[in-house]
Amino acid sequence: MTHAVEVRDLHKSFGDNHVLKGIDFTIEPGQVVCVIGPSGSGKSTLLRCVNMLETPTRGKVFVAGTELTHPDADIDRIRRHVGMVFQQFNLFPHLTALQNVMISQQRVLKRSKKEAEIIARENLDKVGVGAKCPAYPSELSGGQQQRVAIARALAMNPDLMLFDEPTSALDPELVGDVLTVMRKLAEEGMTMMVVTHEMGFAREVADRVVFMDGGVIVEEGTPSQVIGAPQHERTRTFLKRVLHPEG
């Protein structure tokens, strides 16, 4: 079976800063993989390399068996199958929620306005903001904006969803609504790579948890292995700080 994502000996440097130091990593179709670790550990850079938003310094990245790092790769065509949700919602402020979910469908997938609207409404309903179709981003809460951003990604019919700390910019009381949507996607079998600091979500939803620190994967395994019984001191120290910040 072809891996949904395969990363081989991935390195990424920004000038003298060696951010990723030889990452080997796979995701199977239908898996949810949560990537955890302290700030500056390389989590988001790894995620962005999977979508070629950052060009690796060395190494190879494959999505559904196609090498994105190949000089002749049609990255735009491959990216059509990959949805990306960022910390910031990146919605167009001058477009309504409905229009935000329609625009890429029309421009990239060349769907008709009517078809794009039907699919946009379906996905906005799916993430629980169907009633907000006529609202502009400034009229929505952060959690509602993030759910519109998820609907926009889903409307492109991706095979893989990448989430870069999707709840980190939200007020605490809004986090649950976004995580509920992500849980539902996982239950439906969506392949997902999630950079997150939400340990409860990782423990409950992930098939695999990857702990990164200092640009390397320190350990990976099931949530019960990595979060429940970590083998490495670096993982234990990180989890203690995250799970028991007052301790």
Short mmCIF file of C-alpha atoms in Angstrom, two decimals:
data_model
loop_
_atom_site.label_atom_id
_atom_site.label_comp_id
_atom_site.label_asym_id
_atom_site.label_seq_id
_atom_site.Cartn_x
_atom_site.Cartn_y
_atom_site.Cartn_z
CA MET A 1 0.00 0.00 0.00
CA THR A 2 1.25 3.47 -0.89
CA HIS A 3 1.94 5.73 2.07
CA ALA A 4 -0.24 8.84 2.29
CA VAL A 5 2.92 10.73 3.30
CA GLU A 6 6.53 9.59 3.26
CA VAL A 7 9.46 11.76 4.33
CA ARG A 8 13.03 10.51 3.86
CA ASP A 9 16.11 12.05 5.48
CA LEU A 10 14.52 15.50 5.50
CA HIS A 11 16.74 18.46 6.35
CA LYS A 12 15.77 22.11 6.41
CA SER A 13 18.04 25.03 7.22
CA PHE A 14 17.28 28.72 7.37
CA GLY A 15 20.73 30.23 6.94
CA ASP A 16 22.83 28.81 9.78
CA ASN A 17 19.78 27.54 11.64
CA HIS A 18 19.47 23.78 11.02
CA VAL A 19 15.76 23.32 11.85
CA LEU A 20 15.14 19.76 10.62
CA LYS A 21 17.95 17.24 11.03
CA GLY A 22 17.23 14.10 9.05
CA ILE A 23 13.54 13.33 9.57
CA ASP A 24 12.15 9.94 8.47
CA PHE A 25 8.41 9.72 8.79
CA THR A 26 5.34 8.07 7.23
CA ILE A 27 1.57 8.39 7.47
CA GLU A 28 -0.72 5.65 6.20
CA PRO A 29 -4.07 6.39 4.49
CA GLY A 30 -6.77 7.00 7.09
CA GLN A 31 -4.32 7.61 9.94
CA VAL A 32 -4.34 10.58 12.27
CA VAL A 33 -0.80 11.53 13.31
CA CYS A 34 -0.31 14.24 15.93
CA VAL A 35 3.07 15.98 16.10
CA ILE A 36 3.88 17.45 19.52
CA GLY A 37 6.90 19.17 21.01
CA PRO A 38 8.19 22.48 22.37
CA SER A 39 8.25 25.71 20.38
CA GLY A 40 11.12 25.79 17.93
CA SER A 41 11.37 21.99 17.68
CA GLY A 42 10.65 21.99 13.92
CA LYS A 43 7.03 20.74 14.00
CA SER A 44 5.51 23.43 11.80
CA THR A 45 8.50 23.41 9.45
CA LEU A 46 8.03 19.66 8.94
CA LEU A 47 4.34 20.18 8.19
CA ARG A 48 5.10 22.98 5.74
CA CYS A 49 7.71 20.82 3.98
CA VAL A 50 5.06 18.11 3.46
CA ASN A 51 3.07 20.66 1.42
CA MET A 52 6.21 22.27 -0.08
CA LEU A 53 5.34 25.62 1.46
CA GLU A 54 8.96 25.30 2.60
CA THR A 55 11.47 23.75 0.22
CA PRO A 56 13.60 21.11 1.97
CA THR A 57 17.35 21.71 1.98
CA ARG A 58 17.88 17.97 1.51
CA GLY A 59 15.78 14.82 1.49
CA LYS A 60 12.61 13.64 -0.21
CA VAL A 61 8.89 14.14 0.38
CA PHE A 62 6.23 11.89 -1.17
CA VAL A 63 2.47 12.42 -1.02
CA ALA A 64 0.38 9.45 -2.20
CA GLY A 65 3.47 7.99 -3.86
CA THR A 66 4.34 11.12 -5.86
CA GLU A 67 7.62 12.86 -5.05
CA LEU A 68 7.06 16.56 -4.39
CA THR A 69 10.79 17.20 -4.10
CA HIS A 70 11.46 15.97 -7.64
CA PRO A 71 12.54 18.87 -9.90
CA ASP A 72 9.78 18.06 -12.40
CA ALA A 73 6.99 17.60 -9.85
CA ASP A 74 3.72 19.39 -10.62
CA ILE A 75 3.36 20.73 -7.09
CA ASP A 76 0.16 22.65 -7.77
CA ARG A 77 -1.55 19.50 -9.07
CA ILE A 78 -0.42 17.47 -6.04
CA ARG A 79 -1.45 20.23 -3.63
CA ARG A 80 -5.02 20.03 -4.89
CA HIS A 81 -5.31 16.80 -2.93
CA VAL A 82 -3.92 18.33 0.28
CA GLY A 83 -5.95 20.61 2.55
CA MET A 84 -4.09 22.98 4.87
CA VAL A 85 -5.42 24.74 7.97
CA PHE A 86 -3.16 27.32 9.62
CA GLN A 87 -3.00 28.96 13.05
CA GLN A 88 -4.32 32.14 11.50
CA PHE A 89 -7.49 31.68 9.54
CA ASN A 90 -6.34 33.43 6.33
CA LEU A 91 -9.87 34.22 5.21
CA PHE A 92 -10.46 36.99 2.69
CA PRO A 93 -11.94 39.82 4.77
CA HIS A 94 -13.96 41.25 1.85
CA LEU A 95 -15.71 37.93 1.12
CA THR A 96 -18.51 36.27 3.07
CA ALA A 97 -18.03 32.85 4.67
CA LEU A 98 -19.81 31.28 1.70
CA GLN A 99 -17.67 33.14 -0.83
CA ASN A 100 -14.49 32.21 1.03
CA VAL A 101 -15.36 28.53 0.63
CA MET A 102 -16.39 28.95 -3.02
CA ILE A 103 -13.48 30.91 -4.45
CA SER A 104 -10.77 28.20 -4.60
CA GLN A 105 -13.24 25.68 -5.96
CA GLN A 106 -14.02 28.02 -8.84
CA ARG A 107 -10.46 29.18 -9.52
CA VAL A 108 -8.51 25.96 -8.94
CA LEU A 109 -10.99 23.16 -9.61
CA LYS A 110 -12.92 25.18 -12.24
CA ARG A 111 -16.26 24.30 -10.68
CA SER A 112 -19.27 26.31 -11.77
CA LYS A 113 -20.60 28.93 -9.38
CA LYS A 114 -23.68 26.81 -8.73
CA GLU A 115 -21.69 23.63 -7.97
CA ALA A 116 -19.20 25.53 -5.81
CA GLU A 117 -22.03 27.08 -3.80
CA ILE A 118 -23.72 23.71 -3.18
CA ILE A 119 -20.44 22.15 -2.00
CA ALA A 120 -19.58 25.22 0.10
CA ARG A 121 -22.95 25.11 1.89
CA GLU A 122 -22.58 21.36 2.53
CA ASN A 123 -19.18 21.83 4.11
CA LEU A 124 -20.15 24.88 6.16
CA ASP A 125 -23.07 22.82 7.50
CA LYS A 126 -20.69 19.95 8.20
CA VAL A 127 -18.48 22.11 10.43
CA GLY A 128 -21.44 23.70 12.19
CA VAL A 129 -21.44 27.21 10.70
CA GLY A 130 -24.02 26.79 7.94
CA ALA A 131 -26.05 29.67 9.36
CA LYS A 132 -23.05 31.99 8.93
CA CYS A 133 -22.92 31.83 5.10
CA PRO A 134 -23.68 35.56 4.62
CA ALA A 135 -21.36 36.74 7.44
CA TYR A 136 -18.00 38.39 6.82
CA PRO A 137 -14.94 37.20 8.80
CA SER A 138 -15.04 40.32 11.01
CA GLU A 139 -18.53 39.26 12.12
CA LEU A 140 -17.38 35.78 13.21
CA SER A 141 -15.64 34.56 16.35
CA GLY A 142 -12.18 33.06 16.01
CA GLY A 143 -13.60 29.56 16.36
CA GLN A 144 -16.18 30.22 13.65
CA GLN A 145 -13.49 31.62 11.34
CA GLN A 146 -11.35 28.54 11.88
CA ARG A 147 -14.30 26.29 11.07
CA VAL A 148 -14.89 28.25 7.86
CA ALA A 149 -11.19 27.71 7.05
CA ILE A 150 -11.65 23.96 7.61
CA ALA A 151 -14.76 23.97 5.40
CA ARG A 152 -12.77 25.77 2.70
CA ALA A 153 -10.10 23.05 2.78
CA LEU A 154 -12.69 20.23 2.79
CA ALA A 155 -14.53 21.72 -0.18
CA MET A 156 -11.49 20.90 -2.32
CA ASN A 157 -12.03 17.15 -1.63
CA PRO A 158 -8.56 16.56 -0.18
CA ASP A 159 -7.10 13.11 0.46
CA LEU A 160 -4.92 14.55 3.24
CA MET A 161 -5.52 17.33 5.76
CA LEU A 162 -2.63 19.21 7.39
CA PHE A 163 -3.36 21.23 10.54
CA ASP A 164 -0.76 23.65 11.92
CA GLU A 165 -1.75 24.33 15.55
CA PRO A 166 -5.33 25.09 14.46
CA THR A 167 -6.51 26.09 17.95
CA SER A 168 -3.51 28.10 19.18
CA ALA A 169 -4.96 31.48 18.16
CA LEU A 170 -8.35 30.80 19.74
CA ASP A 171 -9.80 31.83 23.07
CA PRO A 172 -9.94 28.75 25.33
CA GLU A 173 -13.75 28.50 25.24
CA LEU A 174 -13.71 28.32 21.43
CA VAL A 175 -11.17 25.51 21.14
CA GLY A 176 -13.67 22.70 21.75
CA ASP A 177 -15.82 23.52 18.72
CA VAL A 178 -12.85 23.25 16.36
CA LEU A 179 -11.58 20.03 17.97
CA THR A 180 -15.08 18.52 17.66
CA VAL A 181 -14.98 19.13 13.90
CA MET A 182 -11.53 17.53 13.70
CA ARG A 183 -12.69 14.50 15.72
CA LYS A 184 -15.56 14.04 13.29
CA LEU A 185 -13.17 14.13 10.32
CA ALA A 186 -10.99 11.51 11.99
CA GLU A 187 -14.01 9.28 12.59
CA GLU A 188 -14.89 9.57 8.90
CA GLY A 189 -11.44 8.26 7.96
CA MET A 190 -9.74 11.46 6.81
CA THR A 191 -5.94 11.17 6.73
CA MET A 192 -4.65 13.93 9.02
CA MET A 193 -1.33 15.32 10.19
CA VAL A 194 -1.88 17.64 13.13
CA VAL A 195 0.72 19.83 14.80
CA THR A 196 -0.89 20.51 18.15
CA HIS A 197 -0.40 21.33 21.81
CA GLU A 198 -3.83 19.88 22.67
CA MET A 199 -2.70 16.73 24.51
CA GLY A 200 -6.25 15.58 25.21
CA PHE A 201 -7.03 15.61 21.50
CA ALA A 202 -3.79 13.79 20.66
CA ARG A 203 -4.45 11.17 23.31
CA GLU A 204 -8.02 10.58 22.19
CA VAL A 205 -7.91 10.89 18.40
CA ALA A 206 -4.38 10.13 17.16
CA ASP A 207 -3.36 6.74 15.82
CA ARG A 208 0.26 7.82 16.30
CA VAL A 209 1.95 10.58 18.25
CA VAL A 210 5.32 11.96 17.16
CA PHE A 211 7.37 13.92 19.71
CA MET A 212 9.90 16.32 18.17
CA ASP A 213 12.61 18.31 19.89
CA GLY A 214 15.66 20.06 18.46
CA GLY A 215 14.79 19.22 14.87
CA VAL A 216 14.64 15.44 15.34
CA ILE A 217 11.96 12.89 16.15
CA VAL A 218 12.76 11.83 19.71
CA GLU A 219 10.08 9.15 19.91
CA GLU A 220 6.87 8.06 18.27
CA GLY A 221 4.20 5.49 18.94
CA THR A 222 0.61 5.18 20.05
CA PRO A 223 -0.79 7.88 22.36
CA SER A 224 -0.65 5.46 25.29
CA GLN A 225 3.06 4.86 24.59
CA VAL A 226 4.23 8.42 23.94
CA ILE A 227 1.89 10.40 26.20
CA GLY A 228 1.04 7.68 28.69
CA ALA A 229 4.45 6.05 29.15
CA PRO A 230 7.18 8.10 27.42
CA GLN A 231 10.57 6.40 27.14
CA HIS A 232 12.78 9.47 26.76
CA GLU A 233 13.63 12.03 29.39
CA ARG A 234 13.06 14.88 26.92
CA THR A 235 9.53 13.64 26.26
CA ARG A 236 8.82 13.24 29.98
CA THR A 237 10.08 16.75 30.74
CA PHE A 238 7.96 18.27 27.96
CA LEU A 239 4.80 16.43 28.96
CA LYS A 240 5.23 17.27 32.62
CA ARG A 241 5.49 20.95 31.70
CA VAL A 242 2.46 20.81 29.38
CA LEU A 243 0.20 18.55 31.43
CA HIS A 244 1.11 19.92 34.89
CA PRO A 245 2.20 23.53 34.29
CA GLU A 246 1.66 24.43 37.94
CA GLY A 247 3.90 21.63 39.17
#
